XYZ file of C-alpha atoms in Angstrom:
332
model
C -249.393 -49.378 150.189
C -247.147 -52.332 150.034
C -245.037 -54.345 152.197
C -242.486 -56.462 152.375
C -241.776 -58.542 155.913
C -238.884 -60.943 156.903
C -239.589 -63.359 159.391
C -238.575 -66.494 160.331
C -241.739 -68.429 161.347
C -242.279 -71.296 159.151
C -245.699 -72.342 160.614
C -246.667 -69.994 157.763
C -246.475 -72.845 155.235
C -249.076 -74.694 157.361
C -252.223 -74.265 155.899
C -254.349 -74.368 159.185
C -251.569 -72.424 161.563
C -252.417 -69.558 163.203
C -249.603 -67.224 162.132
C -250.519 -68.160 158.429
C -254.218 -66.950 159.248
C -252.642 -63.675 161.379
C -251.018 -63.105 158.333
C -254.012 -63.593 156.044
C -255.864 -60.588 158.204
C -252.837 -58.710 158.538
C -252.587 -58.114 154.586
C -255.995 -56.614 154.297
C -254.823 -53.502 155.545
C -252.149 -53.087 152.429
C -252.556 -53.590 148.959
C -250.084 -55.854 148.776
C -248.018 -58.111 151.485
C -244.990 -59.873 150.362
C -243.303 -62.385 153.296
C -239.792 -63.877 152.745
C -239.332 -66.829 155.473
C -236.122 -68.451 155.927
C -236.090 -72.134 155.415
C -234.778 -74.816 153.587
C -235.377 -76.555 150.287
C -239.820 -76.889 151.165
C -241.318 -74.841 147.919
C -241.461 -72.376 145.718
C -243.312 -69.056 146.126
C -246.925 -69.300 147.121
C -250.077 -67.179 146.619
C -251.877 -67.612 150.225
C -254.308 -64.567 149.602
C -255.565 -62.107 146.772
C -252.763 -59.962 147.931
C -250.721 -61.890 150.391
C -247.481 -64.067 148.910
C -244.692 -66.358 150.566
C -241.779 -66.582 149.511
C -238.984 -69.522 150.750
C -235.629 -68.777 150.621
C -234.931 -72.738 149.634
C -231.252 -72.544 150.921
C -229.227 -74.838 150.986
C -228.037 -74.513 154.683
C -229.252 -72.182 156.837
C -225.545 -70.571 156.903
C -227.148 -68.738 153.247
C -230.423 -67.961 154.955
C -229.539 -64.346 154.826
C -227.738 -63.850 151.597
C -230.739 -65.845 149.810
C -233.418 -63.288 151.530
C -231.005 -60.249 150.347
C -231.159 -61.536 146.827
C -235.418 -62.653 146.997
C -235.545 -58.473 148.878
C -233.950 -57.052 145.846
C -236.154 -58.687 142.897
C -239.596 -57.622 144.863
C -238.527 -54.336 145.960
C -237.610 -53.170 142.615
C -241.008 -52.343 141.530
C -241.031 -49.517 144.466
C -243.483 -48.147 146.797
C -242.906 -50.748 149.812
C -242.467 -50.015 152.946
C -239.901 -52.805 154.968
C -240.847 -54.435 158.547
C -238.409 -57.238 160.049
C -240.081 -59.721 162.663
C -236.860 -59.336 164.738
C -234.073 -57.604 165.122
C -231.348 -60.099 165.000
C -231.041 -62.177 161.509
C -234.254 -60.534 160.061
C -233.496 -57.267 161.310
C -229.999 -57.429 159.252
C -231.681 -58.860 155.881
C -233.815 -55.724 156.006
C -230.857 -53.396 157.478
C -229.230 -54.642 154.118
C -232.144 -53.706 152.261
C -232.631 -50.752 153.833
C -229.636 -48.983 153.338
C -229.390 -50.564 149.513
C -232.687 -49.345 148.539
C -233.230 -45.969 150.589
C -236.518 -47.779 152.493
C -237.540 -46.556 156.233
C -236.506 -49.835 158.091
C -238.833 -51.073 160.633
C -237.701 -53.804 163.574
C -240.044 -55.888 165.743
C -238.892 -56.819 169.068
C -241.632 -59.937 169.886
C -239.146 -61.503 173.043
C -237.859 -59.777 176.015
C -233.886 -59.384 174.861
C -233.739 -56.853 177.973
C -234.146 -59.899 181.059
C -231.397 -60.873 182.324
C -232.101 -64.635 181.647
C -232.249 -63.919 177.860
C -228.326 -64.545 177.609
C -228.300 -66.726 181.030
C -226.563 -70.094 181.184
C -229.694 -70.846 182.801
C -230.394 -71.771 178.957
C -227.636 -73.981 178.177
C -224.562 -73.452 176.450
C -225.692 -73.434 173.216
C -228.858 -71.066 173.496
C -226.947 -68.612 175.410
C -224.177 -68.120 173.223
C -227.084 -67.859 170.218
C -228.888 -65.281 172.420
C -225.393 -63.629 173.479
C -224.794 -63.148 169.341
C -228.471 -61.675 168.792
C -228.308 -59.564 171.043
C -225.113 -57.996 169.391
C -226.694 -57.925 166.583
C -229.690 -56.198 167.988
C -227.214 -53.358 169.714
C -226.325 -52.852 166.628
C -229.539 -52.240 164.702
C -231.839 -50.778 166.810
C -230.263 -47.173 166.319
C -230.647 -47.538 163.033
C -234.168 -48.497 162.583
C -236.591 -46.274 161.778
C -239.418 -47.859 163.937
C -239.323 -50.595 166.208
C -242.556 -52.224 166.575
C -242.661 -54.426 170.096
C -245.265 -56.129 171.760
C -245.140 -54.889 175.481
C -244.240 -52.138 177.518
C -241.789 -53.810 179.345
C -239.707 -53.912 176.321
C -240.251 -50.381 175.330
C -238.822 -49.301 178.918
C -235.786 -51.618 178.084
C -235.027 -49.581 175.230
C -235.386 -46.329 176.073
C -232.760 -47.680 178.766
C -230.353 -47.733 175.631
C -231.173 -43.970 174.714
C -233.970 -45.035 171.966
C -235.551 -42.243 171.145
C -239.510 -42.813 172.451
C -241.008 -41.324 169.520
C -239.370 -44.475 167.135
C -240.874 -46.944 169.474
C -244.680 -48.708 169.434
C -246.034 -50.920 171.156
C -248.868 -52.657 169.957
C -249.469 -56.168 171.467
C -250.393 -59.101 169.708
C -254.011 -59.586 168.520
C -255.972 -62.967 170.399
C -258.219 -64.564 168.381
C -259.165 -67.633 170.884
C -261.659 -70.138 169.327
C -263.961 -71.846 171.441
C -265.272 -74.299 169.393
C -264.826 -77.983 170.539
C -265.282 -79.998 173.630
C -263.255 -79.856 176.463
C -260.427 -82.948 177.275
C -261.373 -84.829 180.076
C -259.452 -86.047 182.598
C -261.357 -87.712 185.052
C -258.925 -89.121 186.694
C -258.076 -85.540 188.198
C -259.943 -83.590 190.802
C -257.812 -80.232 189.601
C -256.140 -79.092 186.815
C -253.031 -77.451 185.798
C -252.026 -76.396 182.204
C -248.719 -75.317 180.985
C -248.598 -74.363 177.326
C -245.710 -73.607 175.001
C -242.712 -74.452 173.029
C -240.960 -76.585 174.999
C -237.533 -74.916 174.956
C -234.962 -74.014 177.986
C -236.229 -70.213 178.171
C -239.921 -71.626 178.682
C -238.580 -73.371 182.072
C -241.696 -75.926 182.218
C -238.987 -78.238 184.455
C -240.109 -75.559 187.183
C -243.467 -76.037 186.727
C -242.416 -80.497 187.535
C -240.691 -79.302 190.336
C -243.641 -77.777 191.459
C -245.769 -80.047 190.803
C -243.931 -82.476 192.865
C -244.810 -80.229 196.072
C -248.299 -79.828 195.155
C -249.325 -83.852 194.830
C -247.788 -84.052 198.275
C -250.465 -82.594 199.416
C -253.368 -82.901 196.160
C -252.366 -86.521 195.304
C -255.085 -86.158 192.935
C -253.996 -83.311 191.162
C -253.105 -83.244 187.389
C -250.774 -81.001 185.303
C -251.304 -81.087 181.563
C -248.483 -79.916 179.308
C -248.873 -79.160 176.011
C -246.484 -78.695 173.161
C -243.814 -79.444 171.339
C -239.806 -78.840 171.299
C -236.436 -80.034 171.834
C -236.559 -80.420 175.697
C -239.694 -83.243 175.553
C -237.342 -85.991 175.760
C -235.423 -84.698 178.861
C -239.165 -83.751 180.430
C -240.750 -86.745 180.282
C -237.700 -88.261 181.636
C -237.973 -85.889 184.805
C -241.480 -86.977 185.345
C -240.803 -90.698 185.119
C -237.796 -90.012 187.759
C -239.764 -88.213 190.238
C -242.818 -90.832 190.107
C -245.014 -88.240 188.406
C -246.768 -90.298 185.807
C -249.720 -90.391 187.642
C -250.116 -86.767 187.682
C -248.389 -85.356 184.786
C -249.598 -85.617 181.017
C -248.129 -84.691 177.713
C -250.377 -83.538 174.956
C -249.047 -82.812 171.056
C -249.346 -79.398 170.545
C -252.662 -77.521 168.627
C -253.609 -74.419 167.518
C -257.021 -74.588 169.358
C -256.191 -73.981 173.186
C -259.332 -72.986 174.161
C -260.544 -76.818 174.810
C -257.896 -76.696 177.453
C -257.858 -73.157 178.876
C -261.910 -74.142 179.328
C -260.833 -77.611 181.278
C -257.954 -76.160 183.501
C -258.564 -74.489 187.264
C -255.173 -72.476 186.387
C -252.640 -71.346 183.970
C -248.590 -71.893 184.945
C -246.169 -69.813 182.820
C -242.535 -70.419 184.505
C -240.802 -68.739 181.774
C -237.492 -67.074 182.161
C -238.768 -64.371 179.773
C -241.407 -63.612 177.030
C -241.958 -60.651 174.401
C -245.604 -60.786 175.120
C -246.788 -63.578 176.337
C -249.351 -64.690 174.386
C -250.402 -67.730 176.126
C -250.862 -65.453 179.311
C -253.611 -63.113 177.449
C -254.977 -66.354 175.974
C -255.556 -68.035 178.914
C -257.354 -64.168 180.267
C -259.156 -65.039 177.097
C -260.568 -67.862 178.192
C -261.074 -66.399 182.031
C -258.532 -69.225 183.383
C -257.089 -68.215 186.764
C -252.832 -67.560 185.894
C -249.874 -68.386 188.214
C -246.697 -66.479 186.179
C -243.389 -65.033 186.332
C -242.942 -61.437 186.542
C -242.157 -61.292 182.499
C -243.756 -60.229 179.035
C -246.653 -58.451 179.355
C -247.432 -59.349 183.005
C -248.051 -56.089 184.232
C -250.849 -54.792 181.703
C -252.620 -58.229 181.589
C -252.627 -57.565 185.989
C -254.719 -54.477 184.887
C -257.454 -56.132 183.511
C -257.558 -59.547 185.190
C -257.382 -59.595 188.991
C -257.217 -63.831 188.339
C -253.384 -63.520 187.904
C -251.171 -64.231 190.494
C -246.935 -63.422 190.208
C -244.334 -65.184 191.352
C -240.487 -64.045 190.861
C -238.863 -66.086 188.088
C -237.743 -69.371 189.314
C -239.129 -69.452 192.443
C -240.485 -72.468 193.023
C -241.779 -72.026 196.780
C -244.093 -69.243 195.253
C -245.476 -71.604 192.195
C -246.982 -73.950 195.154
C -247.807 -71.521 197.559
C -250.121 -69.627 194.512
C -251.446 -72.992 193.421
C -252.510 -74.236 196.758
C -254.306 -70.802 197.908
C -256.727 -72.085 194.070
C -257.223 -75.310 195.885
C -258.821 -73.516 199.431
């Protein structure tokens, strides 16, 4: 069998990310496994495994992002037998609709971010992200009827959709595989008698300015308490700004961002996730992983990780009051 995915997730060029390695195992259970990834001018197709190829769209402007992965679709699905899977269904999700419909292929959508919440289309985001969010999820009316399959990555989506009249025989859930390494010693901080991590892109939906607000409540009382944030995004600038303005430089630390976690799920006395919402959630069964005590909102896959690990405590989204109360009770 052979397939052909869409996706979006340039970490894939990386040769030590972990999507490229997910990717890697996720092949061996096809004969073949053909990605197109939209991006910019960065290379030209690539052989990453005995039967696992990459192929850049190289556009121009990411305006021709989809009409270049319509035209890359065409040339490697003419050779037959492939079935189609899309990594979301908004931009992706229409490439292979395209396909789809062109070629006579059983379409398959992935659904790996909670498009249901309430905050996925908030202003709560910004302007900018919540008109983006507003047009995906458009697009993702749109499609989901027509897919074949939709593959997502929690329950909590899967009851979304049957909301919309889904039929519950198209949908699976299957969450995301951890593969936590352990390897490597632990960052110290002695400076800190406990520790908080916070882990993530740091992007508006992510909300890690809650988690500084927090904070702020919790050194009242734990002035030797530390939060550790690590990661990467467009909101680092306005974060370590906040911390400098409430006087939290003392207490608050900014690592780069690194495929091995484990080092810090093994230092920290507890995991914060203040999203606004999450597909999954994969720091959150990471961090279960690693048998790290978790303070989260009520999103991704909160309710089946509860299940198994009686160490997580939930807090209604954005509510700071709750993020201290949950993180003092760890200190007594």
């Amino acid at each position: 069998m052979k397939v052909l995915m869409i996706s979006t997730d340039r970490n894939i060029f990386k040769e030590d990310s972990a999507v490229r390695a997910r990717m890697i195992e996720y092949g061996k259970n096809y004969d073949e496994l053909h990605i197109i990834i939209f991006s910019k001018k960065i290379t030209s197709e690539t052989k990453i495994a005995e039967n696992v190829f990459i192929y850049p769209t190289n556009s121009s402007s990411k305006f021709f992002y989809i009409s270049d992965a319509i035209k890359i679709g065409k040339k490697i699905l003419r050779s037959g037998g492939f079935q189609l899977t899309c990594q979301d269904p908004f931009e992706c999700g229409f490439v292979g609709w395209k396909l789809s419909r062109k070629l006579k292929i059983p379409l398959e959508l992935q659904i790996h971010t909670d498009i249901g919440s309430p905050y996925f289309t908030s202003l709560k985001l910004g302007w900018s992200l919540a008109f983006l969010n507003f047009t995906r999820f458009q697009i993702a009316k749109f499609l989901l009827p027509k897919a074949d399959k939709i593959r997502v990555v929690s329950v909590r989506i899967k009851n979304f959709l049957l909301t919309r009249e889904i039929a519950t025989n198209k949908i699976e859930v299957r969450p995301i595989k951890i593969n936590l390494k352990t390897d490597g010693l632990p960052k110290q901080y002695p400076q800190f008698d406990f520790i908080a991590l916070a882990v993530g892109r740091l992007e508006p939906e992510k909300n890690i300015s809650l988690a500084i607000d927090a904070w702020q409540e919790v050194v009242k009382k734990f002035p030797r308490a530390g939060l550790i944030i690590v990661g990467s995004g467009s909101e680092l600038k306005f974060l370590k700004s906040k911390v400098q303005s409430l006087k939290l430089g003392n207490n608050i630390a900014f690592e780069s961002w690194t495929e091995n976690l484990a080092v810090y799920y093994k230092t920290a006395d507890v995991f914060l996730n203040t999203s606004f919402y999450e597909g999954y959630g994969m720091a959150l069964a990471e961090a279960t992983t690693a048998d790290c005590p978790i303070v989260s909102s009520d999103v991704g896959a909160v309710n089946e990780i509860l299940q198994s690990n009686r160490r997580l405590a939930v807090c209604p989204i954005g509510d700071k009051n709750c993020f201290v109360a949950k993180i003092t009770e760890l200190f007594k």
